[in-house]
mmCIF file of C-alpha atoms in Angstrom:
data_model
loop_
_atom_site.group_PDB
_atom_site.id
_atom_site.type_symbol
_atom_site.label_atom_id
_atom_site.label_comp_id
_atom_site.label_asym_id
_atom_site.label_seq_id
_atom_site.Cartn_x
_atom_site.Cartn_y
_atom_site.Cartn_z
ATOM 1 C CA MET A 1 -80.317 49.378 -62.315
ATOM 2 C CA SER A 2 -80.528 46.341 -60.550
ATOM 3 C CA GLU A 3 -79.723 46.398 -56.935
ATOM 4 C CA PRO A 4 -76.725 44.174 -55.727
ATOM 5 C CA SER A 5 -77.516 40.881 -54.209
ATOM 6 C CA ALA A 6 -77.015 40.007 -50.636
ATOM 7 C CA HIS A 7 -74.159 37.492 -51.334
ATOM 8 C CA GLU A 8 -72.450 40.300 -53.168
ATOM 9 C CA THR A 9 -72.507 43.005 -50.323
ATOM 10 C CA GLU A 10 -71.965 40.425 -47.365
ATOM 11 C CA GLN A 11 -68.657 40.769 -45.837
ATOM 12 C CA HIS A 12 -67.279 37.818 -44.069
ATOM 13 C CA PRO A 13 -65.527 38.813 -40.791
ATOM 14 C CA PRO A 14 -61.793 38.084 -40.728
ATOM 15 C CA ARG A 15 -60.599 34.760 -39.111
ATOM 16 C CA VAL A 16 -59.428 34.866 -35.720
ATOM 17 C CA GLY A 17 -56.890 32.170 -35.579
ATOM 18 C CA LYS A 18 -53.761 31.521 -33.365
ATOM 19 C CA PRO A 19 -51.188 34.097 -33.657
ATOM 20 C CA TRP A 20 -48.094 33.155 -35.857
ATOM 21 C CA ARG A 21 -45.154 32.237 -34.082
ATOM 22 C CA GLN A 22 -41.802 33.988 -34.696
ATOM 23 C CA ALA A 23 -39.380 32.301 -37.031
ATOM 24 C CA GLY A 24 -37.139 31.511 -34.211
ATOM 25 C CA GLY A 25 -40.001 29.435 -32.485
ATOM 26 C CA ASP A 26 -41.470 30.061 -29.124
ATOM 27 C CA LEU A 27 -38.849 31.272 -27.062
ATOM 28 C CA ASP A 28 -40.772 31.164 -23.772
ATOM 29 C CA GLY A 29 -42.065 27.512 -24.235
ATOM 30 C CA PRO A 30 -40.847 24.282 -22.845
ATOM 31 C CA SER A 31 -39.165 23.005 -25.995
ATOM 32 C CA ALA A 32 -36.992 26.109 -25.779
ATOM 33 C CA LEU A 33 -36.094 25.411 -22.254
ATOM 34 C CA VAL A 34 -35.109 21.891 -23.371
ATOM 35 C CA LYS A 35 -32.838 23.187 -26.227
ATOM 36 C CA LEU A 36 -30.985 25.626 -23.982
ATOM 37 C CA VAL A 37 -30.525 22.732 -21.286
ATOM 38 C CA VAL A 38 -29.227 20.318 -24.006
ATOM 39 C CA ALA A 39 -27.107 23.035 -25.545
ATOM 40 C CA GLN A 40 -25.517 24.061 -22.159
ATOM 41 C CA GLY A 41 -25.115 20.094 -21.247
ATOM 42 C CA THR A 42 -23.288 19.577 -24.512
ATOM 43 C CA PHE A 43 -21.037 22.556 -24.164
ATOM 44 C CA ILE A 44 -20.300 21.374 -20.515
ATOM 45 C CA ALA A 45 -19.677 17.845 -21.348
ATOM 46 C CA ALA A 46 -17.123 18.923 -24.527
ATOM 47 C CA LEU A 47 -15.556 21.200 -21.941
ATOM 48 C CA MET A 48 -14.910 18.218 -19.533
ATOM 49 C CA PHE A 49 -13.661 16.225 -22.219
ATOM 50 C CA TYR A 50 -11.108 18.738 -23.410
ATOM 51 C CA ILE A 51 -9.950 19.369 -19.888
ATOM 52 C CA GLY A 52 -9.651 15.571 -19.258
ATOM 53 C CA ALA A 53 -7.821 14.781 -22.425
ATOM 54 C CA ILE A 54 -5.362 17.520 -21.388
ATOM 55 C CA TYR A 55 -4.796 16.249 -17.988
ATOM 56 C CA THR A 56 -4.849 12.796 -18.949
ATOM 57 C CA SER A 57 -2.288 12.977 -21.550
ATOM 58 C CA THR A 58 0.014 15.113 -19.263
ATOM 59 C CA TYR A 59 -0.247 12.810 -16.494
ATOM 60 C CA TYR A 60 0.619 9.705 -18.775
ATOM 61 C CA ASP A 61 3.354 11.446 -20.537
ATOM 62 C CA TYR A 62 5.118 11.675 -17.532
ATOM 63 C CA PHE A 63 5.386 7.879 -17.545
ATOM 64 C CA ASN A 64 6.194 7.724 -21.077
ATOM 65 C CA LEU A 65 2.854 6.464 -22.075
ATOM 66 C CA ARG A 66 0.241 7.508 -24.791
ATOM 67 C CA TRP A 67 -3.080 7.950 -23.448
ATOM 68 C CA GLY A 68 -4.688 7.519 -27.035
ATOM 69 C CA SER A 69 -3.256 4.041 -27.051
ATOM 70 C CA MET A 70 -5.310 2.899 -23.774
ATOM 71 C CA ASN A 71 -8.788 2.998 -25.629
ATOM 72 C CA LEU A 72 -10.306 5.326 -22.984
ATOM 73 C CA GLY A 73 -14.005 6.218 -23.485
ATOM 74 C CA PHE A 74 -15.356 9.590 -23.594
ATOM 75 C CA SER A 75 -16.898 9.278 -19.931
ATOM 76 C CA GLN A 76 -13.536 8.263 -18.688
ATOM 77 C CA VAL A 77 -11.599 11.051 -20.205
ATOM 78 C CA ALA A 78 -14.389 13.644 -18.944
ATOM 79 C CA LEU A 79 -14.328 12.339 -15.585
ATOM 80 C CA GLU A 80 -10.689 12.912 -15.192
ATOM 81 C CA SER A 81 -11.535 16.643 -15.395
ATOM 82 C CA LEU A 82 -12.662 16.398 -11.753
ATOM 83 C CA ASN A 83 -9.140 15.999 -10.628
ATOM 84 C CA LEU A 84 -8.856 19.857 -11.163
ATOM 85 C CA LEU A 85 -11.580 20.534 -8.465
ATOM 86 C CA ASN A 86 -9.716 21.737 -5.394
ATOM 87 C CA LEU A 87 -10.053 24.699 -3.504
ATOM 88 C CA ASP A 88 -7.757 27.057 -5.158
ATOM 89 C CA ILE A 89 -9.719 26.430 -8.561
ATOM 90 C CA MET A 90 -13.135 26.532 -7.154
ATOM 91 C CA VAL A 91 -12.330 30.082 -5.676
ATOM 92 C CA ALA A 92 -10.872 31.430 -8.829
ATOM 93 C CA ALA A 93 -13.749 30.020 -10.765
ATOM 94 C CA GLY A 94 -16.229 31.553 -8.324
ATOM 95 C CA CYS A 95 -14.495 34.979 -8.824
ATOM 96 C CA VAL A 96 -14.555 34.703 -12.736
ATOM 97 C CA PHE A 97 -18.196 33.797 -12.634
ATOM 98 C CA LEU A 98 -19.107 36.965 -10.574
ATOM 99 C CA LEU A 99 -17.182 38.963 -12.960
ATOM 100 C CA VAL A 100 -19.071 37.659 -15.883
ATOM 101 C CA CYS A 101 -22.672 37.781 -14.363
ATOM 102 C CA ALA A 102 -22.191 41.359 -12.893
ATOM 103 C CA PRO A 103 -21.597 43.355 -16.181
ATOM 104 C CA TRP A 104 -24.639 41.609 -17.843
ATOM 105 C CA SER A 105 -26.885 42.121 -14.971
ATOM 106 C CA ARG A 106 -30.115 43.606 -16.321
ATOM 107 C CA ARG A 107 -31.622 44.776 -12.993
ATOM 108 C CA PRO A 108 -31.934 48.447 -12.646
ATOM 109 C CA ARG A 109 -29.305 49.500 -9.874
ATOM 110 C CA ARG A 110 -27.143 52.445 -9.200
ATOM 111 C CA VAL A 111 -23.620 52.434 -10.230
ATOM 112 C CA THR A 112 -21.369 51.670 -7.257
ATOM 113 C CA ARG A 113 -18.002 53.173 -6.899
ATOM 114 C CA ILE A 114 -16.275 49.756 -7.344
ATOM 115 C CA GLU A 115 -18.049 49.055 -10.630
ATOM 116 C CA ALA A 116 -17.293 52.720 -11.984
ATOM 117 C CA ALA A 117 -13.722 52.489 -10.902
ATOM 118 C CA ALA A 118 -13.451 48.862 -12.971
ATOM 119 C CA ALA A 119 -14.878 50.176 -16.151
ATOM 120 C CA ARG A 120 -12.198 53.195 -15.839
ATOM 121 C CA TRP A 121 -8.968 51.206 -14.568
ATOM 122 C CA TYR A 122 -9.763 47.942 -16.571
ATOM 123 C CA PRO A 123 -6.604 48.475 -18.866
ATOM 124 C CA LEU A 124 -4.416 48.304 -15.741
ATOM 125 C CA PHE A 125 -5.367 44.698 -15.348
ATOM 126 C CA VAL A 126 -4.701 44.073 -19.185
ATOM 127 C CA VAL A 127 -1.242 45.421 -18.886
ATOM 128 C CA ILE A 128 -0.574 43.541 -15.785
ATOM 129 C CA GLY A 129 -1.476 40.443 -17.501
ATOM 130 C CA ILE A 130 0.645 41.103 -20.415
ATOM 131 C CA VAL A 131 3.769 41.835 -18.168
ATOM 132 C CA LEU A 132 3.060 38.369 -16.417
ATOM 133 C CA LEU A 133 2.972 36.703 -19.913
ATOM 134 C CA ALA A 134 6.466 38.350 -20.708
ATOM 135 C CA LEU A 135 7.565 36.860 -17.381
ATOM 136 C CA TRP A 136 6.228 33.376 -18.174
ATOM 137 C CA HIS A 137 9.093 31.512 -17.423
ATOM 138 C CA GLU A 138 10.046 33.186 -14.181
ATOM 139 C CA ILE A 139 6.549 32.952 -12.453
ATOM 140 C CA GLN A 140 6.275 29.420 -13.169
ATOM 141 C CA PRO A 141 4.184 27.279 -11.813
ATOM 142 C CA TYR A 142 1.870 30.249 -11.924
ATOM 143 C CA GLY A 143 2.184 31.046 -15.424
ATOM 144 C CA TRP A 144 -1.668 30.754 -15.824
ATOM 145 C CA ALA A 145 -2.017 33.875 -14.183
ATOM 146 C CA GLY A 146 -0.922 35.890 -16.974
ATOM 147 C CA PRO A 147 -4.110 34.912 -19.403
ATOM 148 C CA LEU A 148 -6.371 34.929 -16.239
ATOM 149 C CA THR A 149 -5.395 38.506 -15.321
ATOM 150 C CA ILE A 150 -6.026 39.774 -18.938
ATOM 151 C CA ALA A 151 -9.410 37.920 -19.126
ATOM 152 C CA VAL A 152 -10.428 39.455 -15.839
ATOM 153 C CA GLY A 153 -9.579 42.982 -17.414
ATOM 154 C CA LEU A 154 -11.316 42.259 -20.647
ATOM 155 C CA LEU A 155 -14.642 41.191 -18.509
ATOM 156 C CA LEU A 156 -14.153 44.221 -16.305
ATOM 157 C CA SER A 157 -14.353 46.433 -19.536
ATOM 158 C CA GLN A 158 -17.987 45.450 -19.741
ATOM 159 C CA CYS A 159 -19.074 47.217 -16.481
ATOM 160 C CA ARG A 160 -20.901 50.489 -16.354
ATOM 161 C CA ASP A 161 -19.089 53.710 -15.977
ATOM 162 C CA ALA A 162 -20.132 56.493 -13.568
ATOM 163 C CA GLU A 163 -22.644 57.721 -15.758
ATOM 164 C CA GLY A 164 -24.363 54.528 -16.058
ATOM 165 C CA HIS A 165 -23.414 53.737 -19.627
ATOM 166 C CA ARG A 166 -22.428 50.314 -20.905
ATOM 167 C CA PRO A 167 -20.007 49.592 -23.840
ATOM 168 C CA GLN A 168 -21.928 49.056 -27.049
ATOM 169 C CA GLY A 169 -21.117 47.817 -30.525
ATOM 170 C CA PHE A 170 -19.094 45.133 -32.019
ATOM 171 C CA ARG A 171 -15.910 46.522 -31.323
ATOM 172 C CA ARG A 172 -16.193 47.407 -27.611
ATOM 173 C CA GLN A 173 -18.644 44.794 -26.587
ATOM 174 C CA ALA A 174 -18.238 41.532 -28.738
ATOM 175 C CA VAL A 175 -14.570 41.591 -29.250
ATOM 176 C CA PRO A 176 -13.572 42.040 -25.680
ATOM 177 C CA VAL A 177 -16.136 39.255 -24.621
ATOM 178 C CA PHE A 178 -14.701 36.781 -27.117
ATOM 179 C CA ALA A 179 -10.999 37.653 -26.150
ATOM 180 C CA ALA A 180 -11.643 37.010 -22.580
ATOM 181 C CA GLY A 181 -13.067 33.749 -23.428
ATOM 182 C CA VAL A 182 -10.121 32.740 -25.363
ATOM 183 C CA PHE A 183 -7.726 33.830 -22.492
ATOM 184 C CA LEU A 184 -10.020 31.910 -20.097
ATOM 185 C CA PHE A 185 -9.655 28.793 -22.236
ATOM 186 C CA TRP A 186 -5.899 29.270 -22.323
ATOM 187 C CA THR A 187 -5.908 29.518 -18.560
ATOM 188 C CA VAL A 188 -8.017 26.202 -18.044
ATOM 189 C CA THR A 189 -5.536 24.517 -20.511
ATOM 190 C CA ASN A 190 -2.485 25.512 -18.554
ATOM 191 C CA VAL A 191 -4.124 24.665 -15.019
ATOM 192 C CA ALA A 192 -5.034 21.332 -16.570
ATOM 193 C CA TRP A 193 -1.573 20.660 -17.976
ATOM 194 C CA GLN A 194 -0.079 21.648 -14.677
ATOM 195 C CA GLN A 195 -2.221 19.485 -12.613
ATOM 196 C CA GLY A 196 -1.693 16.732 -14.621
ATOM 197 C CA ARG A 197 1.993 16.876 -14.159
ATOM 198 C CA GLN A 198 1.931 17.647 -10.517
ATOM 199 C CA ASP A 199 -0.479 14.469 -9.856
ATOM 200 C CA ALA A 200 1.961 12.486 -11.728
ATOM 201 C CA GLN A 201 4.981 13.420 -10.006
ATOM 202 C CA ALA A 202 3.383 13.082 -6.708
ATOM 203 C CA HIS A 203 2.089 9.529 -7.697
ATOM 204 C CA ALA A 204 5.681 8.506 -8.798
ATOM 205 C CA ALA A 205 7.263 9.401 -5.519
ATOM 206 C CA ALA A 206 5.337 6.978 -3.720
ATOM 207 C CA VAL A 207 5.536 3.781 -5.465
ATOM 208 C CA THR A 208 5.404 1.359 -2.810
ATOM 209 C CA SER A 209 2.047 2.684 -1.763
ATOM 210 C CA TRP A 210 0.486 1.646 -4.961
ATOM 211 C CA THR A 211 -1.777 -1.349 -5.460
ATOM 212 C CA GLY A 212 0.372 -4.402 -5.522
ATOM 213 C CA VAL A 213 0.309 -6.982 -8.304
ATOM 214 C CA LEU A 214 0.944 -10.806 -8.020
ATOM 215 C CA VAL A 215 1.389 -12.679 -11.231
ATOM 216 C CA LEU A 216 1.220 -16.378 -11.835
ATOM 217 C CA SER A 217 2.410 -17.612 -15.207
ATOM 218 C CA ALA A 218 2.666 -20.773 -16.884
ATOM 219 C CA LYS A 219 6.093 -19.696 -18.445
ATOM 220 C CA PRO A 220 8.637 -17.793 -17.353
ATOM 221 C CA LEU A 221 8.291 -14.068 -17.727
ATOM 222 C CA SER A 222 11.137 -11.587 -18.567
ATOM 223 C CA LEU A 223 10.853 -9.447 -15.389
ATOM 224 C CA PRO A 224 13.972 -7.882 -13.596
ATOM 225 C CA THR A 225 14.624 -10.703 -11.093
ATOM 226 C CA ASP A 226 16.916 -8.417 -9.041
ATOM 227 C CA SER A 227 13.931 -6.247 -7.986
ATOM 228 C CA VAL A 228 11.092 -8.856 -8.750
ATOM 229 C CA ARG A 229 10.766 -11.643 -6.558
ATOM 230 C CA GLU A 230 10.407 -14.753 -8.736
ATOM 231 C CA GLU A 231 9.282 -18.106 -7.368
ATOM 232 C CA LYS A 232 9.206 -21.616 -8.889
ATOM 233 C CA LEU A 233 6.143 -23.787 -7.398
ATOM 234 C CA SER A 234 5.625 -27.495 -8.039
ATOM 235 C CA ASN A 235 5.510 -28.331 -11.609
ATOM 236 C CA ASP A 236 1.855 -30.036 -11.183
ATOM 237 C CA ARG A 237 0.199 -26.520 -10.792
ATOM 238 C CA LEU A 238 -1.152 -24.977 -13.864
ATOM 239 C CA HIS A 239 0.950 -21.498 -13.161
ATOM 240 C CA PRO A 240 3.979 -22.473 -11.562
ATOM 241 C CA TYR A 241 5.735 -19.349 -11.749
ATOM 242 C CA ARG A 242 4.861 -16.612 -9.193
ATOM 243 C CA TYR A 243 6.031 -13.007 -9.246
ATOM 244 C CA SER A 244 5.568 -10.672 -6.557
ATOM 245 C CA ASN A 245 6.976 -7.127 -5.631
ATOM 246 C CA LEU A 246 5.010 -5.434 -8.433
ATOM 247 C CA ARG A 247 3.056 -2.194 -8.364
ATOM 248 C CA LEU A 248 0.253 -1.393 -10.617
ATOM 249 C CA LEU A 249 0.237 1.969 -12.362
ATOM 250 C CA THR A 250 -2.717 1.604 -14.388
ATOM 251 C CA GLU A 251 -5.104 -0.996 -16.338
ATOM 252 C CA HIS A 252 -6.845 -1.109 -19.388
ATOM 253 C CA ASP A 253 -8.816 -3.575 -21.363
ATOM 254 C CA GLY A 254 -7.171 -6.494 -19.474
ATOM 255 C CA ARG A 255 -3.622 -4.818 -19.887
ATOM 256 C CA TYR A 256 -1.827 -4.279 -16.598
ATOM 257 C CA PHE A 257 0.994 -1.707 -16.479
ATOM 258 C CA VAL A 258 3.281 -2.841 -13.888
ATOM 259 C CA VAL A 259 6.527 -1.737 -12.215
ATOM 260 C CA PRO A 260 8.900 -2.935 -9.475
ATOM 261 C CA ARG A 261 8.880 -1.470 -6.130
ATOM 262 C CA ASP A 262 11.986 0.174 -6.461
ATOM 263 C CA TRP A 263 10.945 1.879 -9.911
ATOM 264 C CA ASP A 264 12.355 5.351 -10.791
ATOM 265 C CA ALA A 265 9.922 7.098 -13.305
ATOM 266 C CA ARG A 266 12.853 9.033 -14.964
ATOM 267 C CA VAL A 267 14.843 5.949 -16.278
ATOM 268 C CA ASP A 268 13.129 2.570 -15.423
ATOM 269 C CA GLU A 269 10.904 0.733 -17.822
ATOM 270 C CA ILE A 270 7.225 -0.153 -17.260
ATOM 271 C CA TYR A 271 6.126 -3.770 -18.027
ATOM 272 C CA VAL A 272 2.689 -4.416 -19.721
ATOM 273 C CA ILE A 273 1.282 -7.608 -18.606
ATOM 274 C CA ARG A 274 -1.903 -9.041 -20.567
ATOM 275 C CA GLU A 275 -4.202 -11.318 -18.787
ATOM 276 C CA SER A 276 -4.917 -14.571 -20.551
ATOM 277 C CA GLU A 277 -5.273 -18.377 -19.854
ATOM 278 C CA ALA A 278 -1.478 -18.427 -19.212
ATOM 279 C CA ILE A 279 -1.259 -15.667 -17.212
ATOM 280 C CA TRP A 280 -3.088 -14.838 -13.879
ATOM 281 C CA VAL A 281 -3.119 -11.605 -12.432
ATOM 282 C CA ALA A 282 -4.048 -10.821 -8.686
ATOM 283 C CA LEU A 283 -4.262 -7.217 -6.892
ATOM 284 C CA THR A 284 -3.244 -6.575 -3.403
ATOM 285 C CA PRO A 285 -2.920 -3.911 -0.895
ATOM 286 C CA GLY A 286 0.151 -1.935 -1.487
ATOM 287 C CA THR A 287 2.542 -1.071 1.449
ATOM 288 C CA ARG A 288 1.329 1.563 3.690
ATOM 289 C CA PRO A 289 3.324 4.036 5.615
ATOM 290 C CA ARG A 290 3.596 3.085 9.344
ATOM 291 C CA LEU A 291 2.001 5.587 11.465
ATOM 292 C CA MET A 292 3.798 6.685 14.606
ATOM 293 C CA ASP A 293 2.027 5.708 18.079
#
């Protein structure tokens, strides 16, 4: 019997290569961090656009204008959401942020009495929120307190109980968190709507302090001469007609939305003047209230 040859008995050692990555990719690498930042940035930008759209549409709706016809860009609408950043909103947002982070903290710690009480009494917050929703019309302009209270109660349901147990499972964990997000979204929508209307009302109450508008035209304009001052200049001028006592509501794409100084937002019209070779528009400071010495 012949002996096996050397090349038949020789065994090659297994190759030592780089470990296979998981199907989801390297979760700790720089690319994962970039993806996380991009995803969060996209979500924040979309949320700012939504809030800005609600605020802008409500604001201009008070003046019987449609914000969609003004050709506002994405960044312009998103930046309008910054009008909601007042002290009350920041305090409420900080409280909600703490409630969101506290239940999901993975650091080992003892269960405090406050957290255990929150896990036990969270249904009370939900019931109070439902009662506030039933009293929606009676508690205006604080109707947003109803969905906010329900969201707080649902977030408190994720706290650990006195024995250190945290809710598990789809029904006790995923559903309450999703529902809390829906009610928080509802809260933000109501706050944006309310803030837009309040700002519009405050703005309409001080028409004389708006930016002044001076219009020079080559031809007479159909403006109310009983409240707008019309002057006829010499005929050798390119724009012999001058109109003053106007105030600027807003301007977009060369269109000036102007009103007289004694304008009433409830009944009076808004005049749209488009700047062209025949019409020249100048902006002046509005009338400021006189301060007492």
